[in-house]
Coordinates of C-alpha atoms in Angstrom, one line a residue:
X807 CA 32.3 64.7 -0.7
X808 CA 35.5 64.3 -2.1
X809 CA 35.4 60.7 -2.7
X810 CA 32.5 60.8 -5.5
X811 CA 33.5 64.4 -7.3
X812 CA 35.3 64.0 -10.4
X813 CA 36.1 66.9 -12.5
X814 CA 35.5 67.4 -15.8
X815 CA 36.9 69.9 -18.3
X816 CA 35.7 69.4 -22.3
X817 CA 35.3 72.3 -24.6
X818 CA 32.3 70.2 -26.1
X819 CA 29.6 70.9 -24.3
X820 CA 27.9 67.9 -25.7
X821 CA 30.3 65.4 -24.8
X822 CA 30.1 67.5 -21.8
X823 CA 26.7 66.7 -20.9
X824 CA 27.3 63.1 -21.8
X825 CA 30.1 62.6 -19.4
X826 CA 28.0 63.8 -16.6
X827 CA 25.2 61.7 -17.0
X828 CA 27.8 58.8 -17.2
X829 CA 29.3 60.1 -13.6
X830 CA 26.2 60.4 -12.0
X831 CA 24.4 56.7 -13.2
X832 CA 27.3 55.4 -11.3
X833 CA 26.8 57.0 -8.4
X834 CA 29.6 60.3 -8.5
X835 CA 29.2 63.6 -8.7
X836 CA 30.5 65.8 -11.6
X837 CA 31.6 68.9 -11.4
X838 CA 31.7 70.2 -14.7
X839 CA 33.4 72.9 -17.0
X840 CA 34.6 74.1 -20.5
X841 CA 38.2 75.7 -19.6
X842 CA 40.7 75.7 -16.7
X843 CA 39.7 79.4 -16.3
X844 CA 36.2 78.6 -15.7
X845 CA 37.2 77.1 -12.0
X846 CA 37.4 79.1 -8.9
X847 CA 40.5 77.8 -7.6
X848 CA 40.6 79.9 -4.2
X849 CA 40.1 78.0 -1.2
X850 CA 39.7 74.8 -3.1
X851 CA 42.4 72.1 -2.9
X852 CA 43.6 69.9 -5.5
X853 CA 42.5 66.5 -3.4
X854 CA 38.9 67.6 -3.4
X855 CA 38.3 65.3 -6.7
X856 CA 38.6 61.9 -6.9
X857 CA 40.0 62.1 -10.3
X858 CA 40.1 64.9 -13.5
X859 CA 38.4 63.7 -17.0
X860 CA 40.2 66.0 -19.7
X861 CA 38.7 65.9 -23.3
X862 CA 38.9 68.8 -25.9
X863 CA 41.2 71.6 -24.7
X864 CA 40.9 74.9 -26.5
X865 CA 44.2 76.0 -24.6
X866 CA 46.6 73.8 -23.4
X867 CA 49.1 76.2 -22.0
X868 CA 46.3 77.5 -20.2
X869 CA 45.3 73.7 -19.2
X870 CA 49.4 73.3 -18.2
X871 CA 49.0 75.9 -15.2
X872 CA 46.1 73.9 -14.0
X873 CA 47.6 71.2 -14.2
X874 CA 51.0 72.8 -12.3
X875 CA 48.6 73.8 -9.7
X876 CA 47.4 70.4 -9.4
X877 CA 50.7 68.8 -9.2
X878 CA 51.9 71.0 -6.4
X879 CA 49.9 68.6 -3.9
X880 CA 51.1 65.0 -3.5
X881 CA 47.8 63.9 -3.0
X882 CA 46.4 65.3 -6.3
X883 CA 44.2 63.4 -8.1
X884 CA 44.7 61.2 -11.4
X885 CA 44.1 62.2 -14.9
X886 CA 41.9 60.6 -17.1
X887 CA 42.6 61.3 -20.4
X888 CA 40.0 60.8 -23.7
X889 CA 41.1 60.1 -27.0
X890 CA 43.2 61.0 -28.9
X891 CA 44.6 63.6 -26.3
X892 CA 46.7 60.9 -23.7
X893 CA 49.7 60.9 -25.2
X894 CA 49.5 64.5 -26.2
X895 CA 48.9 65.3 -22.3
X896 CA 51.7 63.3 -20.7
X897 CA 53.8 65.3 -22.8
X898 CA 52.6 68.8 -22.5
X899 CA 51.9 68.2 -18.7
X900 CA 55.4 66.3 -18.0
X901 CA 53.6 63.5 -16.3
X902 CA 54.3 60.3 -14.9
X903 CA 52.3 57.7 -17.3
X904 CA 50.5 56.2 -13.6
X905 CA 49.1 59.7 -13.1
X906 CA 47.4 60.0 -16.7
X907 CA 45.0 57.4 -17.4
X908 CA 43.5 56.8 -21.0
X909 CA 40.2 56.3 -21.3
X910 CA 37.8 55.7 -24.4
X911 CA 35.0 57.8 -25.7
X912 CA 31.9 56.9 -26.5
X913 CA 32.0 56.1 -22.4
X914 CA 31.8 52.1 -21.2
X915 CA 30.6 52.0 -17.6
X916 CA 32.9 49.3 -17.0
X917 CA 36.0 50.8 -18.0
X918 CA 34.7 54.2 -16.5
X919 CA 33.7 52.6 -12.9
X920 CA 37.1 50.9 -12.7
X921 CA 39.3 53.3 -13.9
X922 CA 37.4 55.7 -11.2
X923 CA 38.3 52.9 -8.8
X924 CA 41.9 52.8 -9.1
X925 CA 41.4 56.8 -8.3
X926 CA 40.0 56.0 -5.0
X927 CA 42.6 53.6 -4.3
X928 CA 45.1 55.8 -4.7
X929 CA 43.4 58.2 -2.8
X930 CA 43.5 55.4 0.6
X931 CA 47.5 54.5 -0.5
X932 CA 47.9 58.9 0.0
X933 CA 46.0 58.8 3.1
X934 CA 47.8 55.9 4.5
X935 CA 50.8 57.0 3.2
X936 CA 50.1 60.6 5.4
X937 CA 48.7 59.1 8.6
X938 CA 52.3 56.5 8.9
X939 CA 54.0 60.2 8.5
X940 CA 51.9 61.7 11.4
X941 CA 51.3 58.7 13.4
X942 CA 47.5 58.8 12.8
X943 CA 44.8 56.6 13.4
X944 CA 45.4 54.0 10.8
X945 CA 42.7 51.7 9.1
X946 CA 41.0 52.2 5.6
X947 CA 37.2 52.1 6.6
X948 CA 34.9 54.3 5.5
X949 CA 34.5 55.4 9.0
X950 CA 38.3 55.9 9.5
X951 CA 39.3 57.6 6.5
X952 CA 36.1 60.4 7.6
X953 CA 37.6 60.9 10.7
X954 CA 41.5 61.5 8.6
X955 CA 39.6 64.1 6.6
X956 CA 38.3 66.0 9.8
X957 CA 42.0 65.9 11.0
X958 CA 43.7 67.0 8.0
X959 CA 40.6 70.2 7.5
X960 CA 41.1 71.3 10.6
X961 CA 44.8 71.1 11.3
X962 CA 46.0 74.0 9.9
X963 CA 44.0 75.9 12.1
X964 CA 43.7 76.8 16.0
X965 CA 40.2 75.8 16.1
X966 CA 39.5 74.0 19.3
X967 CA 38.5 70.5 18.8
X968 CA 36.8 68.1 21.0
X969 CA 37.0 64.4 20.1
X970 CA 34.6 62.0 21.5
X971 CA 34.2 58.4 21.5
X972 CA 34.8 55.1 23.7
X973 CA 37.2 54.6 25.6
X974 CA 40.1 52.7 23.7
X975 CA 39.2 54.3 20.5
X976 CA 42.2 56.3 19.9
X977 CA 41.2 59.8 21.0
X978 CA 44.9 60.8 22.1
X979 CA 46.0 59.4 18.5
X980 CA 43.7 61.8 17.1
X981 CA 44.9 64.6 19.1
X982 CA 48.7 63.9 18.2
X983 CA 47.7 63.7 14.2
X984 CA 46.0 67.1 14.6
X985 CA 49.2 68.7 16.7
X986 CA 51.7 66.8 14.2
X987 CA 49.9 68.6 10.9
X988 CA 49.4 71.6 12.3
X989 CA 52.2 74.9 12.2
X990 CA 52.3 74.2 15.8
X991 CA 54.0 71.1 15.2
X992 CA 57.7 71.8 16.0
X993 CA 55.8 73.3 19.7
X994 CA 55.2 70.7 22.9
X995 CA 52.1 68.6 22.5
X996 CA 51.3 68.6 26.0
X997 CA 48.4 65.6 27.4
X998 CA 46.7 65.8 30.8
X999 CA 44.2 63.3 31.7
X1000 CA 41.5 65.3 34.0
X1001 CA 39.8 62.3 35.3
X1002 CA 43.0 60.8 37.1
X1003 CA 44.1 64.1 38.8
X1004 CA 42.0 64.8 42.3
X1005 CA 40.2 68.1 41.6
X1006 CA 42.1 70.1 44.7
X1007 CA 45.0 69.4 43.1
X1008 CA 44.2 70.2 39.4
X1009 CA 44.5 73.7 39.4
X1010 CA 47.8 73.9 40.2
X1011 CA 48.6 71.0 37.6
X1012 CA 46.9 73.4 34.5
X1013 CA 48.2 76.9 35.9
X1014 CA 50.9 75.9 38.2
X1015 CA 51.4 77.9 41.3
X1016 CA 54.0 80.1 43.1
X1017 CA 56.1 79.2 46.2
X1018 CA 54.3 78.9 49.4
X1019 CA 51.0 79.2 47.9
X1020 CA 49.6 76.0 49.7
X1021 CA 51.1 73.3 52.2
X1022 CA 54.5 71.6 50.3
X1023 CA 54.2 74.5 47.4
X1024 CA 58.5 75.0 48.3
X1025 CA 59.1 76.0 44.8
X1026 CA 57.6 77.7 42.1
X1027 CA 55.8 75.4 39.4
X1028 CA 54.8 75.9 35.8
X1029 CA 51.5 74.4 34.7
X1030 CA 50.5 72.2 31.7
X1031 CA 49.2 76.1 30.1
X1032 CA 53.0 77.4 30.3
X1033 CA 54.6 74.2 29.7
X1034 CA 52.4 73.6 26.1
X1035 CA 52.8 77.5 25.2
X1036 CA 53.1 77.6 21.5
X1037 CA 51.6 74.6 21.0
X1038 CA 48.9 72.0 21.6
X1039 CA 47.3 71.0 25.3
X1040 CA 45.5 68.1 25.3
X1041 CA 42.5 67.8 28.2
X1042 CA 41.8 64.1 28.3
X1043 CA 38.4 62.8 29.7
X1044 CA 37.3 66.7 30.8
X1045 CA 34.1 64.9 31.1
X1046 CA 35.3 64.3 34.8
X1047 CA 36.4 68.0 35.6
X1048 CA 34.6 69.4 38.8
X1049 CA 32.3 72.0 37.9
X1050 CA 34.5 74.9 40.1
X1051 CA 37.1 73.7 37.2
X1052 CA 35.3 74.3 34.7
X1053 CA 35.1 77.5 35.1
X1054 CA 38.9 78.2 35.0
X1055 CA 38.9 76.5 32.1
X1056 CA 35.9 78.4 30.6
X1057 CA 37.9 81.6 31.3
X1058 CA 41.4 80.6 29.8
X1059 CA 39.9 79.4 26.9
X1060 CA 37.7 82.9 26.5
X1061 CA 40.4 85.2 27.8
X1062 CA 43.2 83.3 26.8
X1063 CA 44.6 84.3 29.9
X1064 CA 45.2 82.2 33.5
X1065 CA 46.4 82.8 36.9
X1066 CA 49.1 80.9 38.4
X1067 CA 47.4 79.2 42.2
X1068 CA 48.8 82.1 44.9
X1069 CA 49.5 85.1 41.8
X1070 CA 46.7 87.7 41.4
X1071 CA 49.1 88.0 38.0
X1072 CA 47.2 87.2 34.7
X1073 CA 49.4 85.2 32.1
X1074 CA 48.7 85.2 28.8
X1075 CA 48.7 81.5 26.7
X1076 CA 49.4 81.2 23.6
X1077 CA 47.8 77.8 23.0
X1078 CA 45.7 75.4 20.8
X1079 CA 43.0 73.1 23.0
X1080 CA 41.9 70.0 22.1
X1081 CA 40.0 68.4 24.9
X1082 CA 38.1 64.5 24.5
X1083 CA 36.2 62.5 26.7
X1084 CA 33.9 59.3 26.6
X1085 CA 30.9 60.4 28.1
X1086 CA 27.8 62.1 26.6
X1087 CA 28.4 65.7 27.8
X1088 CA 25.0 66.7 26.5
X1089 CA 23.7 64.5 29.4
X1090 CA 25.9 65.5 31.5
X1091 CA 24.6 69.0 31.2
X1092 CA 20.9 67.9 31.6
X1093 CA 22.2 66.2 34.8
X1094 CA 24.0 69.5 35.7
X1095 CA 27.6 68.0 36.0
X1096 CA 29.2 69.6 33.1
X1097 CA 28.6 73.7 31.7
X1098 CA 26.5 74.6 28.7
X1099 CA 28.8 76.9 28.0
X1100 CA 31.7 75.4 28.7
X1101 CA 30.4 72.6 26.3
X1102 CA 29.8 75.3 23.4
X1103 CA 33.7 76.5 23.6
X1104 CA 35.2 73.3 23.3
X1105 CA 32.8 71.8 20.8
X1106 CA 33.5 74.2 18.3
X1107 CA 34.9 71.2 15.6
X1108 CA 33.5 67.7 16.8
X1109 CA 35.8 64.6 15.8
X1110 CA 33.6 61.4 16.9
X1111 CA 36.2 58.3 17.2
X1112 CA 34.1 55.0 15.6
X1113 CA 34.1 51.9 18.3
X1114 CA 36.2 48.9 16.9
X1115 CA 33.4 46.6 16.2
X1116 CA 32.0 49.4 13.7
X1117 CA 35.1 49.0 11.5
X1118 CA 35.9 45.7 11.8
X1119 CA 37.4 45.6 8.0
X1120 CA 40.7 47.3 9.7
X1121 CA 40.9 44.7 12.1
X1122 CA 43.5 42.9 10.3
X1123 CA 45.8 46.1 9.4
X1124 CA 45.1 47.1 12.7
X1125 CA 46.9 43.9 14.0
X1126 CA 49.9 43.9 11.2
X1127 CA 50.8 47.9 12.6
X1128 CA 50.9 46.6 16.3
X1129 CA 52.7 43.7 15.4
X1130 CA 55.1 45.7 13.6
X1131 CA 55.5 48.1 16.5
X1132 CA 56.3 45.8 18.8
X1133 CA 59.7 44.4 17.0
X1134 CA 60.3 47.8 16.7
X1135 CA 60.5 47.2 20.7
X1136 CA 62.4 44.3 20.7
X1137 CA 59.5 41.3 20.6
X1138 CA 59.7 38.5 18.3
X1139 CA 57.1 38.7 15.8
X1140 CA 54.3 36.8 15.0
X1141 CA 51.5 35.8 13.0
X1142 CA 47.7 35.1 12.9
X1143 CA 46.3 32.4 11.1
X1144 CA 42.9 33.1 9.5
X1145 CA 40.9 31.0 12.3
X1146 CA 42.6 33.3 15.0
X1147 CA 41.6 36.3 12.7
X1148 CA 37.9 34.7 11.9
X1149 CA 37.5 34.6 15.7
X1150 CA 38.7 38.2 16.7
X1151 CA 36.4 39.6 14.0
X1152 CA 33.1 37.5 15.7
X1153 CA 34.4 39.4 18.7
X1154 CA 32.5 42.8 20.4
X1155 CA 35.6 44.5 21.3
X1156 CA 34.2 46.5 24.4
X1157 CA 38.0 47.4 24.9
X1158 CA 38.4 48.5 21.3
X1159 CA 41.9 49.4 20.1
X1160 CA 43.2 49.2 23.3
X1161 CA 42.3 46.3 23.9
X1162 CA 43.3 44.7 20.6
X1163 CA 47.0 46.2 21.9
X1164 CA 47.0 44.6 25.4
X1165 CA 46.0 41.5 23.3
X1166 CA 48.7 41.6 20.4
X1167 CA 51.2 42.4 23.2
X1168 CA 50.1 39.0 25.2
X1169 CA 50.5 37.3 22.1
X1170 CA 53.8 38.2 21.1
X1171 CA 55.3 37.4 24.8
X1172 CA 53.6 33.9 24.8
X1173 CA 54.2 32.8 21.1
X1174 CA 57.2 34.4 19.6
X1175 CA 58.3 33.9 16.3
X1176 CA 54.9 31.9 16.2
X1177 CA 51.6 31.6 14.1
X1178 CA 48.8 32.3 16.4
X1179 CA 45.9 30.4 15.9
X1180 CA 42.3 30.4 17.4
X1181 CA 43.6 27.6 19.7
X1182 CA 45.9 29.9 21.2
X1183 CA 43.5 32.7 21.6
X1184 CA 42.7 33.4 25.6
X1185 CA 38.9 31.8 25.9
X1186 CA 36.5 35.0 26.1
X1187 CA 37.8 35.5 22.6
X1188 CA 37.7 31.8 21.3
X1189 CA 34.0 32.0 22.7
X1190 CA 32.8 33.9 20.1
X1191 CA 34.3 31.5 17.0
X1192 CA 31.9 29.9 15.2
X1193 CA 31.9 25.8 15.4
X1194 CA 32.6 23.5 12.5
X1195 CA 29.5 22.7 10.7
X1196 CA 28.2 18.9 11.9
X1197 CA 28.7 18.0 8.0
X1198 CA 32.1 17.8 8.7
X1199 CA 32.1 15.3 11.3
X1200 CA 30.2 11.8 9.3
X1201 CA 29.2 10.2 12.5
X1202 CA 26.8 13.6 13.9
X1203 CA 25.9 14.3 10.2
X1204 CA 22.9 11.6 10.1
X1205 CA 21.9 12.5 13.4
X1206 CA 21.4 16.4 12.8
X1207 CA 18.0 17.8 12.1
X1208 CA 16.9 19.2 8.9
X1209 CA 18.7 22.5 8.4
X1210 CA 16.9 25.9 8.7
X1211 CA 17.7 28.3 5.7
X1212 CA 20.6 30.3 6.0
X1213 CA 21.9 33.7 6.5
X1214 CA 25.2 34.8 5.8
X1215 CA 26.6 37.3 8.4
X1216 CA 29.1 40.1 6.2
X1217 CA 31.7 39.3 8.7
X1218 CA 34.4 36.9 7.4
X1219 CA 37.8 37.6 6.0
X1220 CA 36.1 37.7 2.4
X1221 CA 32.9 39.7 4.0
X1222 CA 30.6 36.9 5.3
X1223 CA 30.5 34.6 8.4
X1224 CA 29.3 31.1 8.2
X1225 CA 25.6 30.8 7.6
X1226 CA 23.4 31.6 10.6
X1227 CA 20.0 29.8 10.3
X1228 CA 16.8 32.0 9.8
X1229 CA 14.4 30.6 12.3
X1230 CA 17.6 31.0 14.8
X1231 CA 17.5 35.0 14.6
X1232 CA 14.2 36.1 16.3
X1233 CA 15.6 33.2 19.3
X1234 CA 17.6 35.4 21.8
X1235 CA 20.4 33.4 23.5
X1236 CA 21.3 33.5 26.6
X1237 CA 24.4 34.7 26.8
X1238 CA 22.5 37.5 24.5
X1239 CA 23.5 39.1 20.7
X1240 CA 25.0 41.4 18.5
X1241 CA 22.3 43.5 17.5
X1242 CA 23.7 45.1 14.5
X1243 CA 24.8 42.4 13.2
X1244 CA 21.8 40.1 13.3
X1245 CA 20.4 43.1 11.2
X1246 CA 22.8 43.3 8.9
X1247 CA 23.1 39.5 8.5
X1248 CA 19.0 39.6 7.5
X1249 CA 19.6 42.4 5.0
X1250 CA 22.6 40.6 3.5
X1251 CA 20.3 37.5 3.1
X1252 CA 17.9 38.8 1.3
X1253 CA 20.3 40.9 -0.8
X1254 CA 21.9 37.6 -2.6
X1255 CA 18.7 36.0 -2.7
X1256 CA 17.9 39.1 -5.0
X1257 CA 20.3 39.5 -6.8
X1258 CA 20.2 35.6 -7.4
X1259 CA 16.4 36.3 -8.5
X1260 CA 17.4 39.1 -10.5
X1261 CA 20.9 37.1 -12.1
X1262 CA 22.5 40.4 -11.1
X1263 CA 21.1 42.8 -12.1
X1264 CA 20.9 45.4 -9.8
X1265 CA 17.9 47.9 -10.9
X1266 CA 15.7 44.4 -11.1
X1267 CA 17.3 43.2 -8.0
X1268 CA 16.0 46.6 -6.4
X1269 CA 12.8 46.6 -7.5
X1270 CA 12.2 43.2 -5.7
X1271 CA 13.8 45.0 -2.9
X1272 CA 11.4 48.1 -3.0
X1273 CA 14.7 50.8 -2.8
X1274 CA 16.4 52.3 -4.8
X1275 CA 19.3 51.1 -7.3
X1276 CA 21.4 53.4 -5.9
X1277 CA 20.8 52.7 -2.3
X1278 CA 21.5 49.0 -3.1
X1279 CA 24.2 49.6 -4.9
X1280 CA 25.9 51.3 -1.9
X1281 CA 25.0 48.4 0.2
X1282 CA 26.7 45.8 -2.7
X1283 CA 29.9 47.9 -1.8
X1284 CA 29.5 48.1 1.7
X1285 CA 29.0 44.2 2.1
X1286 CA 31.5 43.7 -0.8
X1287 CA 29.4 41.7 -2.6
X1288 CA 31.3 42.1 -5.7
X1289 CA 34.2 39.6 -4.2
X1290 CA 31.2 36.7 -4.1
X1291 CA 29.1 38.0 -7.5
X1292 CA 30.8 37.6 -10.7
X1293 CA 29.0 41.2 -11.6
X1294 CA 26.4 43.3 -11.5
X1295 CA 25.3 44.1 -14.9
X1296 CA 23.5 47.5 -15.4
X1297 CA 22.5 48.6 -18.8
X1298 CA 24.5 46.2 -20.6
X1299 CA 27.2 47.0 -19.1
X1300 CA 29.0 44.5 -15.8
X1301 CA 30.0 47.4 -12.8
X1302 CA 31.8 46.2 -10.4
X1303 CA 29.7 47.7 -6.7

């Protein structure tokens, strides 16, 4: 993947060698060579490395058309210069002192991991920076910025698409992102939801129909094909299409051609299909209420659209973008205090980003120009904040019973919800849990107790763990452990997970 290839390019084949093995102990891949003119540059893009480690150049006018080509994307990836050869570069290459980063050689992890780091940040600013331009689905998860990817690869071609996922997720969002970067751009994006439209009526509503071709047809009517001609139609929930539907669709989308309702004319369409839906169509074909086939020609590039509660880590970007959408629509706006923010993350989100809308919306009309806190949350999500520890209240202290250990939950503003007691996680309660994060809770327990055991080190700490360092290492950063850790020290050196 993108995110963990760096590029290398040393005419020492030995420092060469050295610099890989560096890469790959912390966990990236390098993709290594001796000269510009030993890369393949067709078909590749400049943002497919995270970053570019010059050393030794035997040509640097040959290295300056690299780096042209490089430059010709926005979104190309830093330079990381070794000595003595930064200053030298920022010349040769006229570049901007923030895109060529100095680095020392013999290698230091450290230095190396962070420097590698600040690539990767700039990588999420780009990406950010591109989905506020298309009005794509925002967030910086892991889970998020994989579904960004998909849109941007797959943009620039009319390759039909089918996103799945929840309802609420965003699937329209993700539609409009692909339709904005795509050639068809300046074209209609054209949405129909299938599931709200009774079936006798939505044939004419996709082909349209010619005058006196049914009961009321007084004029002739263009469909959603003809009206999105040149550019994008976007089938919501086509999940729910009747089966004698599907087979319209089927044969636009093979032929390319359609039939107005009352013409024995064939049109020809000139458009780029992106259909979505929240149900499991696989089942449904098993049950017989949606086409194999059908299926097959829509699901030619899959975009799956993550649930809310999987990325909860956008939750509060997610709330500064609709707040800032709605002044852009005339409400007052307002802010969340940490304890309102604390409670929304305990919360499931069954209504996902949708719901999180309906709820910022509610907000801003009831508290304008006002700090929200969890007191003025509505009470299904208050339910879900987690009480104030009976330490904090001297009278209850004395009478509470000898605590059980404790297990963090990675859920908090910093990564971590108040302690949940050990012997409490195999009890169910009634009103039932969060799976997941009972799991995850358990594995981030005995993570810190670990690394505690291990004073951070993390190939100990593994060992103790039975996995292996890299595999913990990932789940340092995906609990980011680092914020609570001073640092995890690997062969002398402290990287930062």
């Amino acid at each position: 993947m993108s995110e963990s290839r760096v590029l290398v390019i040393d005419r020492d084949p030995t420092r060469l060698q050295n610099l890989a093995a560096c890469l790959a102990f912390i966990d990236h891949t390098p993709i290594l060579a001796e000269t510009p003119a030993g890369l393949r540059l067709e078909g590749r893009r400049p943002q497919d490395w995270l970053a570019v480690i010059l050393g030794e150049l035997e040509d640097w006018s040959e290295a300056r058309q690299f780096v042209d080509w490089l430059k010709r994307d926005r979104r190309h990836p830093p330079l990381i210069v070794l000595p003595p050869y930064h200053e030298k570069a920022i010349k040769e290459f006229e570049l901007d002192p923030s895109a060529c980063l100095p680095a020392d050689y013999p290698v230091k992890y450290h230095q190396l991991n962070e420097l590698l780091k600040r690539a990767g940040l700039l990588r999420m600013e780009q990406e950010a920076a591109m989905v506020r331009r298309a009005g794509g689905p925002g967030g910086q998860s892991a889970a998020i910025r994989r579904v960004r990817r998909l849109i941007e690869q797959v943009a620039a071609f009319d390759t039909t698409v089918l996103v799945t996922g929840e309802s609420g997720t965003g699937k329209e969002v993700v539609a409009r992102a692909i339709h904005d970067a795509s050639p068809r751009r300046d074209k209609p994006f054209v949405a129909v939801n299938c599931g709200a439209i009774p079936s006798e009526l939505l044939e004419s509503e996709l082909f349209g129909h010619e005058k006196g071709a049914f009961t009321g047809a007084i004029t002739t009517r263009k469909g959603r094909f003809e009206m999105a001609d040149g550019g994008t139609l976007f089938l919501d929930e086509i999940g729910d299409m009747s089966l004698p539907m599907q087979v319209k669709i089927l044969r636009a989308l093979q032929e390319r051609t359609y039939e107005r309702v009352g013409s024995n004319r064939s049109v020809r369409c000139d458009v780029r299909v992106i259909a979505a839906t929240h149900r499991n169509l696989e089942e449904a074909i098993v049950k017989g209420s949606f086409r194999e086939d059908l299926y097959y020609r829509l699901n030619v590039f899959p975009i799956e659209t993550p649930p809310l509660r999987e990325r909860l880590e956008d939750l509060p970007l997610l709330i500064d973008d609709l707040v800032a959408g709605l002044g852009r629509h005339g409400h007052a706006g307002i802010r969340l205090g940490a304890d309102a923010i604390h409670a929304l993350r305990a919360y499931h989100w069954p209504g996902n980003v949708r719901e999180l809308s309906n709820l910022i919306e509610r907000l801003a009309v009831l508290h304008p120009k006002s700090m929200v806190g969890v007191q003025d949350l509505p009470a299904r999500y208050r339910s879900t904040a987690v009480e104030a520890p009976l330490a904090a209240v001297p009278e209850l202290a004395a009478e509470r019973p000898p605590a059980a250990p404790l297990v963090p939950s990675p859920l908090e503003d910093g990564g971590l919800l108040p302690a949940t007691p050990v012997a409490d996680l195999a009890v169910l309660p009634a009103d039932g849990v969060n799976l997941k994060d009972h799991i995850e809770s358990i594995e981030l327990a005995l993570i810190r107790q670990a690394m505690t055991q291990s004073n951070g080190v993390v190939a100990h700490a593994a060992k103790l763990l039975n996995t292996r360092r890299t595999t913990l290492v990932e789940k340092l950063r995906k609990y980011g452990l680092s914020r609570d850790l001073p640092g995890v020290e690997v062969a002398g050196e402290t990287l930062e997970p």
